[in-house]
Amino acid sequence: MAKRSVPLLKQLLSSSSAASPSCSSRFTSHRSVTYMPRPGDGTPRAVTLIPGDGIGPLVTGAVEQVMEAMHAPVYFERYDVHGDMPKVPQEVIDSIKKNKVCLKGGLATPMGGGVSSLNVQLRKQLDLYASLVNCFNLPGLPTRHDNVDIVVIRENTEGEYAGLEHEVVPGVVESLKVITKFCSERIAKYAFEYAYLNNRRKVTAVHKANIMKLADGLFLESCREVATKYPGIKYNEIIVDNCCMQLVSKPEQFDVMVTPNLYGNLVANTAAGIAGGTGVMPGGNVGADHAVFEQGASAGNVGNEKVTEQKKANPVALLLSSAMMLRHLQFPSFADRLETAVKGVISEGKHRTKDLGGSSTTQEVVDAVIAALD
Amino acid sequence: MARRSLPNLIKRLSLTAAPPRSRTITYMPRPGDGTPRAVTLIPGDGIGPLVTNAVEQVMEAMHAPVYFERYEVHGNMKVFPAEVVESIRRNKVCLKGGLITPVGGGVSSLNVHLRKELDLYAALVNCRNMPGLPIRHEKVDIVVVRENTEGEYAGLEHEVVPGVVESLKVITKHCSERIAEYAFEYAYLNNRKKVTAVHKANIMKLADGLFLESCREVAERYPAIAYNEIIVDNCCMQLVSRPEQFDVMVTPNLYGNLVANTAAGIAGGTGFMPGGNVGADYAVFEQGTSAGNVGNDKIIAEKKANPVALLLSSAMMLRHLQFPSFADRLETAVGRVIAEGKCLTKDLGGDSTTQQVVDAVIANID
């Protein structure tokens, strides 16, 4: 039996290895997906580009190079904004309102000092009320946690980030956390709609309503109401401290998570960390009319000077975010090509930046991605 | 060795058995993208109602965000009812079964009538091998983009003298240009490498010559896409001997009809190929080729029509409406049913009814 099974074994192994070798040929050309564009769908679209501070210009430069190499039907209108400006320039806001879509690097937020973060300001001005981060294991990137595929949908405009602080008496400061039914309802609706449109099975609401009974209680109430309208999607709730512990011990239990502002920030960064790091997770902010794409988590983290000088920033997060942007603009085949190339480069493992354990520069990673495009 | 290798063997076999789920595609919808869309539905004649009903059942099972407004139209009506055209203009998207066209008799085909009324100038058929279909040709993956409004189908015929009929074939620069632009834009947006223009300009020097001229002009604007031309008779021969050389093909009306049917036949049959008609404002999805072929009485009586072509066309429709994950689920389910090979309709040599195929597809939706 052993002699007869060896050739069979060899044939099965060769056919199975032929079916799944390296990622680049397994995902190759989705030519079997039939997509019938409308006439004129190939017209190039304008996208506002904000390079930002620190590693921002480096990684947005990477995106521009890759878009050029793919001949993608997008062109960028670049605007210089820096974190130390008092507010986002009006012309930039006008440009985003015109183009509806923006790609940005991070803006450095000074600590303390009463200057509000321009990242937050932009989200409020354009009412980008949902922030979405997709944290998933990338094949080839070793992490301590497998089976991670979490989408964190975070309310982006109120909560602890309302920015309403005042000093009652010297030495005593009050910071207002504001939760409204209007905002909670719309973020819950977005989360369930996202789950419906993307064939996700479960939505988990993250809260601390045992302590903040009224504020987080209102958030939960809104989530529960929306959940009744989607009977095909499971809904459960988890207290945020338990959530953080569950994330690091059994992340596979989470699917889509809907959270208020602060918890979302922490949960998204934790989820990004267990799945491979904030340098690789894509994300974006969306509102009823506009969308701004940036690095999934830690958009305010613009790297330290050493990384900026040595030009060793990780462009993967922004490249995958720009693939999300291409899908948002309805150019799915370009998005597929970009994601396939990036995932292929990561799984090969030859060109990785410092945060992934390698020592490549940004430009080396970009060149590898361009070479991997089909 | 046999005992030790068995669990290893089982592990490797089970690894290859499950098709990969693409949950890692990140797609950020706009708020409100999940609102259900209205689609005009025309069941049509013959096997039409059977296969459109199959689509309705599957959409229901997937809870897809579409709802259908059904209208009865039959091939023997004189003209397309105005309310139906109204409805399509309102909804912008329509799904239809075939409409019978009587042979001869001077009654124009309602299928053609609808395409002209809504100016659906491009007909698109995607012919590709599907795992599980028995075929003689491998590596077929051809998209035929066919001009849909003029050419030999202009419908301008007259009897000069008794016993002598003239039929006008009309080719205009306007229509040739826009179909060529659509074909190259399609190739650009779908990462296709080559566009082939099919013609008979050695004989019809002015008519097909004008068509070729327009294609060449558009080709210059897309330097990254290879362009070549092939005479239609050679093309038919090449299709059946070496189909892998073709990628996207752009053709005038009649050649497109023949080339699309040939390509569908070599890839598995007209019962499987999805297709649609698109114009600047509207899109009508139907079985890829032979939309006028509504089956014979026996198939209708036994309810054994093949619903796959219309199911795959409705997946194209879901993508057109920007519901990509529903389209992916539908296509995966249909692909699995075909690959399994247990539920095959008569055109594939099996004996299943339409309902059995639909139930298998619904069972395979994840």
XYZ file of C-alpha atoms in Angstrom:
740
model
C 0.000 0.000 0.000
C 2.839 2.346 0.752
C 4.375 1.828 -2.678
C 1.092 2.442 -4.449
C 0.276 5.507 -2.433
C 3.586 7.298 -3.018
C 2.858 8.347 -6.620
C -0.689 9.276 -5.618
C 0.670 11.281 -2.714
C 3.143 13.015 -5.014
C 0.412 13.855 -7.507
C -1.881 15.231 -4.843
C 0.882 17.259 -3.295
C 1.926 18.685 -6.636
C -1.659 19.557 -7.521
C -2.231 21.096 -4.112
C 0.982 23.053 -4.296
C 0.074 24.100 -7.799
C -3.215 25.330 -6.435
C -1.655 27.458 -3.723
C 1.968 28.428 -4.241
C 2.998 31.997 -3.431
C 0.236 34.500 -3.013
C 0.950 36.386 -6.206
C -0.015 33.557 -8.549
C -2.838 32.278 -6.379
C -4.624 35.598 -6.517
C -3.652 36.369 -10.121
C -5.941 38.019 -12.547
C -9.524 37.976 -11.383
C -10.366 37.695 -15.065
C -13.314 35.497 -14.223
C -15.108 38.340 -12.456
C -17.353 39.946 -15.002
C -17.936 43.617 -14.440
C -19.791 45.684 -16.976
C -18.772 49.315 -16.610
C -20.973 52.188 -17.718
C -19.565 54.134 -20.651
C -17.350 56.832 -19.219
C -16.454 54.938 -16.038
C -12.819 55.084 -17.092
C -12.634 58.868 -16.868
C -9.866 59.891 -14.442
C -11.062 61.153 -11.051
C -9.502 63.942 -9.035
C -8.461 63.115 -5.487
C -7.249 65.638 -2.912
C -3.858 64.655 -1.525
C -2.515 65.913 1.824
C 1.042 64.669 2.396
C 1.069 65.865 6.022
C 3.943 65.714 8.474
C 6.761 63.364 9.368
C 6.549 60.163 7.397
C 3.447 61.473 5.633
C 5.142 62.836 2.477
C 7.190 59.647 2.213
C 4.222 57.294 2.241
C 1.948 59.463 0.103
C 4.824 59.676 -2.382
C 4.803 55.891 -2.405
C 1.103 55.846 -3.278
C 1.597 58.355 -6.077
C 4.346 56.229 -7.618
C 2.265 53.072 -7.528
C -0.815 54.780 -8.995
C 1.377 56.071 -11.796
C 2.785 52.612 -12.461
C -0.700 51.115 -12.679
C -2.004 53.942 -14.889
C -4.895 54.168 -12.477
C -7.586 56.674 -13.496
C -6.894 59.017 -10.586
C -4.922 62.223 -10.395
C -3.960 63.996 -7.222
C -4.397 67.639 -6.235
C -1.742 68.154 -3.607
C -2.118 70.532 -0.659
C 0.372 71.231 2.095
C -1.121 71.094 5.559
C 0.899 70.833 8.750
C -0.161 69.921 12.243
C 0.933 73.216 13.702
C -1.453 75.328 11.619
C -4.314 76.780 13.673
C -6.882 75.233 11.389
C -7.213 73.359 8.113
C -6.950 75.857 5.215
C -10.263 76.687 3.547
C -8.983 75.862 0.047
C -8.218 72.323 1.188
C -11.736 71.900 2.541
C -13.151 73.284 -0.702
C -11.063 70.882 -2.714
C -12.270 67.912 -0.701
C -15.863 69.082 -1.019
C -15.398 69.256 -4.761
C -13.604 65.944 -5.220
C -15.470 64.084 -2.468
C -12.433 61.881 -1.843
C -9.141 62.641 -0.100
C -5.982 60.703 0.698
C -3.815 61.954 3.539
C -0.733 61.206 5.546
C -0.781 61.961 9.253
C -0.789 65.421 10.822
C 1.290 65.819 13.965
C -0.780 66.917 16.946
C 1.118 68.858 19.593
C 0.609 67.488 23.099
C -1.313 69.717 25.489
C -1.216 73.437 24.786
C -4.874 73.717 23.874
C -4.292 73.371 20.116
C -6.866 70.976 18.741
C -5.798 68.190 16.453
C -6.204 69.004 12.791
C -6.993 65.344 12.112
C -10.023 65.614 14.376
C -10.919 69.041 13.010
C -11.041 67.733 9.456
C -13.300 64.864 10.445
C -15.712 67.190 12.217
C -15.785 69.790 9.488
C -16.616 67.273 6.817
C -18.814 65.290 9.206
C -16.913 62.087 8.543
C -18.766 60.299 11.246
C -17.560 56.746 10.688
C -13.974 55.619 10.942
C -13.276 52.166 9.617
C -10.196 50.046 10.251
C -9.831 46.571 8.816
C -7.387 44.447 10.837
C -6.544 41.112 9.332
C -3.640 38.703 9.258
C -1.481 39.149 6.181
C -0.172 35.864 4.771
C 3.530 35.663 5.368
C 3.566 38.076 8.271
C 4.152 36.121 11.465
C 2.059 37.252 14.427
C 1.161 35.687 17.737
C -2.525 35.660 16.789
C -4.082 33.803 13.867
C -7.593 34.057 12.427
C -7.798 37.776 13.011
C -10.280 39.499 10.717
C -11.838 42.389 12.579
C -13.400 45.574 11.264
C -13.593 48.327 13.846
C -16.199 50.975 13.135
C -15.674 53.913 15.378
C -17.840 56.956 15.913
C -15.700 59.849 14.811
C -17.258 63.135 15.866
C -18.370 63.153 19.498
C -17.778 61.201 22.662
C -14.609 62.013 24.524
C -13.269 63.882 21.532
C -15.864 66.627 21.712
C -12.991 68.931 22.708
C -15.015 70.617 25.395
C -12.727 71.163 28.311
C -12.512 73.961 30.802
C -10.706 74.747 33.999
C -13.327 75.144 36.685
C -10.980 76.539 39.245
C -7.182 76.561 39.029
C -6.041 72.979 39.320
C -9.424 71.469 38.454
C -10.335 70.663 34.831
C -13.588 69.243 33.509
C -13.687 67.405 30.210
C -17.093 66.776 28.731
C -17.884 63.493 27.033
C -20.938 64.022 24.850
C -23.071 61.136 23.538
C -26.118 61.924 21.406
C -28.837 59.652 20.086
C -28.396 61.104 16.609
C -24.718 60.199 16.325
C -25.066 56.838 18.058
C -27.881 55.862 15.742
C -26.072 56.740 12.575
C -22.876 54.953 13.534
C -24.865 51.847 14.472
C -26.706 52.048 11.150
C -23.424 52.330 9.286
C -21.958 49.355 11.126
C -24.918 47.086 10.360
C -25.103 48.280 6.781
C -21.411 47.539 6.398
C -21.912 44.047 7.808
C -24.880 43.459 5.476
C -23.061 44.639 2.354
C -19.890 42.697 3.134
C -21.426 39.400 4.242
C -20.265 39.727 7.833
C -22.012 37.645 10.461
C -21.743 39.541 13.725
C -21.657 43.055 15.122
C -20.291 43.628 18.630
C -20.943 46.863 20.491
C -18.146 47.939 22.817
C -19.131 50.021 25.867
C -18.662 50.775 29.532
C -22.302 51.194 30.421
C -21.937 49.615 33.851
C -20.079 52.750 34.885
C -21.262 55.428 32.453
C -24.844 54.288 32.634
C -26.484 57.147 30.796
C -23.888 57.991 28.165
C -22.876 54.521 27.048
C -26.386 53.352 27.880
C -27.724 55.685 25.195
C -25.143 54.320 22.752
C -26.211 50.754 23.491
C -29.886 51.581 23.153
C -29.299 52.930 19.652
C -27.302 49.849 18.685
C -30.027 47.551 19.944
C -32.694 49.394 17.962
C -30.737 49.121 14.737
C -29.953 45.456 15.415
C -33.646 44.569 15.344
C -33.786 45.779 11.743
C -31.092 43.289 10.660
C -32.288 39.901 11.910
C -29.766 38.095 9.702
C -26.827 39.596 11.590
C -25.945 38.584 15.143
C -25.501 41.301 17.723
C -23.833 41.229 21.098
C -22.276 43.665 23.546
C -19.015 43.586 25.430
C -17.591 45.800 28.129
C -14.471 47.513 26.912
C -12.069 46.183 29.532
C -13.128 42.608 28.914
C -12.992 43.392 25.206
C -9.329 44.345 25.362
C -8.543 41.160 27.216
C -10.548 39.041 24.749
C -8.855 40.720 21.812
C -5.478 39.545 22.921
C -6.538 36.075 23.967
C -9.252 35.007 21.496
C -9.443 37.517 18.642
C -11.294 35.128 16.334
C -14.550 35.752 18.189
C -14.797 39.300 16.845
C -16.104 40.258 13.425
C -17.438 43.804 13.108
C -17.130 45.998 16.173
C -19.001 49.259 16.661
C -17.680 51.621 19.289
C -17.861 55.213 20.498
C -14.909 57.474 19.857
C -12.308 56.749 22.525
C -12.866 53.009 22.888
C -12.718 52.757 19.119
C -9.323 54.390 19.065
C -7.940 51.953 21.614
C -9.661 48.862 20.222
C -8.552 49.689 16.679
C -4.949 50.124 17.718
C -5.015 46.899 19.730
C -6.579 44.966 16.886
C -4.048 46.457 14.456
C -1.261 45.460 16.768
C -2.294 41.837 17.111
C -2.774 41.493 13.368
C 0.629 42.819 12.371
C 1.036 46.413 13.403
C -0.311 49.832 12.592
C 2.084 50.016 9.678
C 0.009 47.595 7.629
C -3.663 48.095 8.445
C -5.797 50.071 6.004
C -8.559 52.383 7.034
C -10.611 55.432 6.222
C -13.156 57.947 7.419
C -16.506 58.260 5.691
C -19.482 60.545 5.979
C -22.659 61.011 4.005
C -20.887 63.012 1.296
C -17.121 62.683 1.624
C -14.458 60.108 2.340
C -10.903 60.589 3.598
C -8.508 57.658 3.432
C -5.477 57.406 5.674
C -3.465 54.869 7.623
C -5.922 52.695 9.545
C -4.911 53.350 13.099
C -2.639 55.962 14.671
C -3.064 58.511 11.976
C -1.566 61.056 14.320
C 1.579 58.986 14.706
C 3.878 60.471 12.138
C 6.947 58.488 13.076
C 10.094 59.649 14.749
C 12.837 61.696 13.165
C 15.142 58.743 12.690
C 12.640 56.867 10.553
C 11.875 59.994 8.543
C 15.511 60.758 7.861
C 16.426 57.237 6.900
C 13.293 57.035 4.767
C 12.362 53.702 6.273
C 8.664 54.342 6.888
C 6.221 51.509 6.122
C 4.070 52.432 3.116
C 1.877 49.312 3.260
C -0.926 50.792 5.355
C -1.380 53.751 3.059
C -1.061 51.572 -0.054
C -3.844 49.292 1.187
C -5.902 52.340 2.143
C -5.465 53.670 -1.363
C -6.743 50.314 -2.635
C -9.843 50.870 -0.470
C -10.050 54.299 -2.048
C -9.931 52.795 -5.548
C -12.826 50.522 -4.618
C -14.714 53.489 -3.209
C -14.200 55.263 -6.566
C -15.459 52.120 -8.329
C -12.241 50.929 -9.907
C -12.292 47.407 -8.490
C -9.814 45.787 -10.824
C -7.122 48.345 -10.029
C -7.798 47.854 -6.333
C -7.464 44.088 -6.745
C -4.167 44.407 -8.591
C -2.749 46.743 -5.970
C -3.785 44.538 -3.053
C -2.474 41.413 -4.763
C 0.893 43.052 -5.401
C 1.218 44.385 -1.843
C 0.210 41.092 -0.260
C 2.583 39.254 -2.556
C 5.482 41.470 -1.496
C 4.660 40.971 2.186
C 4.330 37.215 1.900
C 7.635 36.932 0.045
C 9.275 38.630 2.976
C 12.281 40.045 1.139
C 11.317 43.698 1.417
C 10.090 44.593 4.864
C 10.526 47.761 6.825
C 11.797 47.973 10.385
C 8.403 47.548 12.072
C 7.993 44.188 10.363
C 11.421 42.973 11.306
C 13.276 43.860 8.143
C 15.455 46.778 7.185
C 14.247 47.962 3.793
C 13.653 51.561 2.890
C 10.279 52.847 1.737
C 11.525 53.109 -1.823
C 12.634 49.468 -1.890
C 9.187 48.341 -0.810
C 7.552 50.557 -3.438
C 9.802 49.186 -6.167
C 8.977 45.643 -5.103
C 5.240 46.411 -5.219
C 5.524 47.966 -8.671
C 7.488 44.962 -9.885
C 4.805 42.640 -8.509
C 1.931 44.386 -10.316
C 0.471 42.310 -13.093
C 4.824 4.900 5.797
C 1.245 4.482 4.696
C -0.099 4.875 8.217
C 2.020 7.936 8.987
C 1.273 9.608 5.691
C -2.486 9.180 5.945
C -3.221 12.045 8.369
C -0.790 14.242 6.471
C -2.560 13.342 3.235
C -5.917 14.105 4.765
C -4.691 17.473 6.006
C -3.359 18.445 2.597
C -6.471 17.288 0.810
C -8.714 19.204 3.151
C -6.559 22.290 2.682
C -7.141 22.233 -1.045
C -10.819 21.309 -0.814
C -12.218 24.575 0.570
C -12.210 27.524 -1.828
C -10.638 30.645 -0.312
C -13.015 33.249 1.163
C -12.046 36.741 0.194
C -13.038 38.414 3.470
C -9.841 40.392 3.319
C -11.131 42.642 0.566
C -11.819 45.876 2.312
C -14.625 47.885 0.860
C -15.872 50.998 2.576
C -19.441 51.687 1.510
C -21.006 55.128 1.634
C -23.753 55.466 4.212
C -26.982 54.474 2.520
C -25.375 52.118 0.012
C -27.414 49.277 1.464
C -30.739 50.812 0.449
C -32.644 48.364 -1.757
C -32.685 49.183 -5.463
C -35.595 48.692 -7.834
C -34.937 46.628 -10.955
C -37.377 46.184 -13.824
C -38.019 42.514 -14.521
C -39.330 41.201 -17.850
C -39.948 37.433 -17.668
C -40.509 37.132 -21.412
C -41.498 34.065 -23.410
C -40.768 30.368 -23.362
C -38.152 29.510 -20.762
C -37.964 33.171 -19.774
C -40.380 33.059 -16.814
C -38.703 29.886 -15.556
C -35.191 31.322 -15.469
C -36.176 34.787 -14.219
C -38.065 33.114 -11.436
C -34.863 31.239 -10.593
C -33.110 34.576 -10.205
C -35.886 35.926 -7.998
C -35.620 32.925 -5.684
C -31.861 33.234 -5.343
C -32.007 36.979 -4.701
C -34.584 36.311 -1.992
C -32.373 33.665 -0.397
C -29.390 36.026 -0.316
C -31.475 38.944 1.015
C -29.933 40.989 -1.756
C -30.892 44.688 -1.678
C -32.865 44.531 -4.913
C -36.567 44.292 -5.536
C -38.167 43.567 -8.879
C -40.934 45.398 -10.705
C -42.352 42.779 -13.017
C -43.840 43.540 -16.439
C -45.385 41.147 -18.939
C -44.012 41.531 -22.440
C -44.364 38.984 -25.221
C -42.585 38.678 -28.510
C -45.755 38.912 -30.522
C -46.637 42.390 -29.276
C -46.375 45.062 -31.914
C -44.334 47.465 -29.901
C -42.696 47.592 -26.503
C -45.250 48.839 -23.952
C -44.520 52.428 -22.954
C -44.919 51.722 -19.234
C -42.141 49.155 -19.386
C -39.770 51.570 -21.077
C -40.826 54.195 -18.473
C -39.980 51.808 -15.701
C -36.550 51.057 -17.135
C -35.850 54.747 -17.584
C -36.729 55.264 -13.939
C -34.830 52.319 -12.500
C -31.933 52.447 -14.968
C -31.434 48.683 -14.711
C -33.486 45.811 -16.131
C -33.279 42.021 -16.075
C -35.043 40.109 -18.812
C -35.683 36.665 -20.196
C -35.837 36.192 -23.951
C -38.581 37.461 -26.267
C -39.585 35.309 -29.226
C -39.004 36.869 -32.596
C -41.214 35.459 -35.342
C -39.228 34.423 -38.410
C -39.930 36.570 -41.492
C -43.285 38.302 -41.681
C -41.878 41.795 -41.345
C -42.395 42.016 -37.569
C -39.294 43.487 -35.992
C -37.743 41.827 -33.002
C -38.713 43.346 -29.677
C -35.286 42.479 -28.288
C -33.685 44.703 -30.934
C -36.397 47.292 -30.475
C -35.630 47.665 -26.774
C -31.905 48.068 -27.408
C -32.508 50.820 -29.932
C -35.145 52.587 -27.842
C -32.843 52.851 -24.851
C -29.728 53.278 -27.009
C -28.010 50.321 -25.393
C -25.194 50.471 -27.838
C -22.835 47.878 -26.362
C -23.615 44.201 -25.879
C -21.134 42.374 -23.733
C -20.733 38.618 -23.446
C -18.126 37.000 -21.240
C -17.270 33.500 -22.429
C -14.925 31.548 -20.217
C -14.281 27.989 -19.153
C -15.945 26.981 -15.921
C -14.503 24.075 -13.927
C -16.839 21.124 -14.292
C -18.121 21.861 -17.777
C -17.095 19.259 -20.335
C -15.476 21.059 -23.234
C -13.049 20.536 -26.074
C -11.281 23.887 -25.696
C -9.200 25.010 -22.727
C -8.072 28.507 -21.727
C -11.088 30.264 -23.148
C -11.621 33.694 -21.608
C -13.082 35.967 -24.233
C -15.205 39.073 -23.853
C -17.129 39.977 -26.970
C -18.137 43.635 -27.167
C -20.667 43.993 -29.933
C -22.165 47.117 -31.464
C -25.838 46.849 -30.779
C -27.742 49.476 -32.736
C -26.755 49.618 -36.382
C -24.954 47.522 -38.950
C -26.959 44.749 -40.513
C -29.635 45.142 -37.878
C -30.684 48.577 -39.012
C -33.945 46.964 -40.123
C -34.044 48.888 -43.366
C -35.237 46.518 -46.009
C -37.368 47.059 -49.028
C -38.523 45.161 -52.069
C -37.212 47.017 -55.078
C -39.208 45.053 -57.553
C -41.131 41.874 -56.871
C -38.562 39.185 -56.210
C -35.704 41.603 -55.441
C -35.075 42.798 -51.911
C -32.448 45.251 -50.710
C -31.275 45.221 -47.144
C -29.238 48.171 -45.972
C -26.262 47.706 -43.675
C -25.491 51.055 -42.105
C -22.150 51.846 -40.441
C -21.606 55.289 -38.956
C -18.509 56.889 -37.489
C -20.435 57.918 -34.387
C -21.503 54.395 -33.480
C -18.203 52.777 -34.454
C -16.288 55.261 -32.378
C -18.346 54.813 -29.281
C -18.278 51.031 -29.402
C -14.507 51.085 -29.878
C -14.170 53.485 -26.937
C -16.320 51.238 -24.789
C -14.246 48.171 -25.705
C -10.936 49.859 -24.852
C -12.343 51.400 -21.679
C -13.584 47.959 -20.661
C -10.145 46.464 -21.303
C -8.491 49.272 -19.311
C -10.812 48.960 -16.321
C -10.619 45.165 -16.221
C -6.879 44.721 -16.762
C -7.267 43.070 -20.133
C -4.248 43.023 -22.402
C -5.570 42.929 -25.950
C -8.446 44.142 -28.097
C -9.153 42.474 -31.444
C -11.357 44.116 -34.054
C -13.350 41.686 -36.173
C -14.255 42.806 -39.693
C -14.640 41.954 -43.349
C -13.078 45.073 -44.774
C -11.442 43.281 -47.687
C -14.931 42.897 -49.152
C -16.953 45.697 -47.565
C -14.190 48.188 -47.961
C -16.078 51.321 -47.034
C -18.433 50.062 -44.340
C -16.098 47.849 -42.353
C -13.254 50.136 -43.346
C -14.954 52.942 -41.430
C -15.377 50.642 -38.452
C -11.678 49.751 -38.503
C -10.644 53.381 -38.836
C -12.548 54.272 -35.687
C -11.011 51.340 -33.800
C -7.508 52.362 -34.844
C -8.047 55.933 -33.687
C -9.202 54.834 -30.258
C -6.383 52.284 -30.014
C -3.839 55.078 -30.202
C -5.182 56.543 -26.979
C -4.553 53.312 -25.098
C -0.911 52.507 -25.808
C -0.708 49.912 -23.058
C -3.377 47.715 -24.660
C -2.403 45.624 -27.678
C -4.649 46.021 -30.711
C -5.001 43.829 -33.773
C -7.542 43.102 -36.480
C -8.840 39.850 -37.857
C -11.102 39.046 -40.771
C -14.272 37.426 -39.555
C -13.971 34.174 -41.489
C -10.450 33.565 -40.234
C -11.685 34.623 -36.824
C -14.321 31.882 -36.709
C -11.707 29.338 -37.701
C -9.239 30.608 -35.112
C -11.907 30.580 -32.415
C -12.446 26.881 -32.821
C -8.792 25.957 -33.210
C -6.845 28.327 -30.916
C -9.246 30.315 -28.739
C -6.584 31.313 -26.205
C -5.288 33.996 -28.551
C -8.390 36.140 -28.048
C -9.025 38.459 -25.139
C -11.466 41.314 -25.778
C -13.077 41.399 -29.198
C -14.887 44.394 -30.633
C -17.216 43.762 -33.535
C -20.040 45.301 -35.535
C -23.541 43.942 -35.033
C -23.841 40.796 -37.099
C -20.312 39.466 -36.688
C -20.667 40.061 -32.980
C -23.760 37.903 -32.838
C -22.014 35.031 -34.586
C -18.691 35.392 -32.789
C -20.412 35.603 -29.407
C -22.428 32.472 -30.032
C -19.369 30.595 -31.277
C -17.303 31.680 -28.299
C -20.128 30.729 -25.948
C -20.367 27.348 -27.598
C -16.678 26.520 -27.276
C -16.641 27.609 -23.651
C -19.526 25.411 -22.617
C -22.747 26.518 -24.218
C -25.142 29.418 -24.391
C -26.831 28.142 -21.271
C -23.901 29.341 -19.158
C -22.518 32.591 -20.477
C -23.533 35.825 -18.791
C -24.010 39.024 -20.671
C -25.744 42.347 -20.858
C -26.475 45.439 -22.889
C -25.331 48.834 -21.733
C -25.761 52.384 -22.922
C -24.845 55.763 -21.521
C -27.793 55.764 -19.117
C -29.304 52.279 -18.866
C -28.326 48.657 -18.614
C -30.355 45.565 -19.483
C -29.063 42.186 -18.364
C -30.053 38.975 -20.072
C -28.650 35.651 -21.117
C -25.319 36.350 -22.808
C -26.089 35.066 -26.270
C -29.137 33.786 -28.091
C -31.444 35.984 -26.134
C -34.042 35.271 -28.776
C -33.752 31.537 -28.225
C -36.487 30.789 -25.756
C -36.235 27.030 -25.830
C -38.633 24.446 -27.207
C -41.972 23.290 -25.840
C -40.567 20.100 -24.360
C -38.077 21.888 -22.117
C -40.710 24.346 -20.995
C -43.214 21.617 -20.219
C -40.677 19.614 -18.246
C -39.251 22.765 -16.638
C -35.697 21.732 -17.444
C -34.279 25.034 -18.675
C -30.748 26.000 -17.659
C -30.836 28.984 -15.281
C -27.071 29.435 -14.982
C -26.654 32.058 -17.696
C -29.288 34.328 -16.198
C -27.988 33.734 -12.665
C -24.510 34.811 -13.724
C -25.956 37.772 -15.599
C -27.766 38.784 -12.440
C -24.409 38.615 -10.645
C -23.081 41.057 -13.248
C -26.131 43.181 -12.500
C -25.348 43.143 -8.779
C -21.843 44.384 -9.549
C -23.264 47.058 -11.818
C -25.481 48.179 -8.906
C -22.378 48.203 -6.684
C -23.170 45.241 -4.476
C -19.917 43.352 -5.041
C -20.068 40.982 -2.109
C -23.506 39.676 -3.105
C -22.233 39.198 -6.642
C -19.222 37.268 -5.346
C -21.390 34.993 -3.204
C -23.723 34.262 -6.092
C -20.916 33.501 -8.526
C -19.131 31.288 -5.999
C -22.294 29.321 -5.295
C -23.032 28.816 -8.998
C -19.394 27.872 -9.651
C -19.511 25.249 -6.913
C -22.738 23.706 -8.211
C -21.276 23.390 -11.711
C -17.969 22.029 -10.468
C -19.715 19.407 -8.355
C -21.557 18.228 -11.432
C -24.489 16.645 -9.629
C -27.216 19.012 -10.852
C -26.854 19.343 -14.611
C -29.597 20.313 -17.010
C -30.180 18.649 -20.363
C -27.806 20.849 -22.374
C -24.984 19.411 -20.308
C -26.112 15.850 -20.573
C -27.808 15.688 -17.226
C -31.428 15.453 -16.291
C -32.092 18.007 -13.571
C -34.948 20.439 -13.533
C -34.491 24.177 -13.177
C -35.766 24.018 -9.603
C -33.178 21.419 -8.628
C -30.383 23.624 -9.891
C -31.820 26.618 -8.045
C -32.070 24.649 -4.806
C -28.477 23.508 -5.172
C -27.316 27.089 -5.719
C -29.249 28.336 -2.695
C -27.779 25.532 -0.588
C -24.290 26.582 -1.660
C -24.618 30.271 -0.840
C -22.487 31.180 2.156
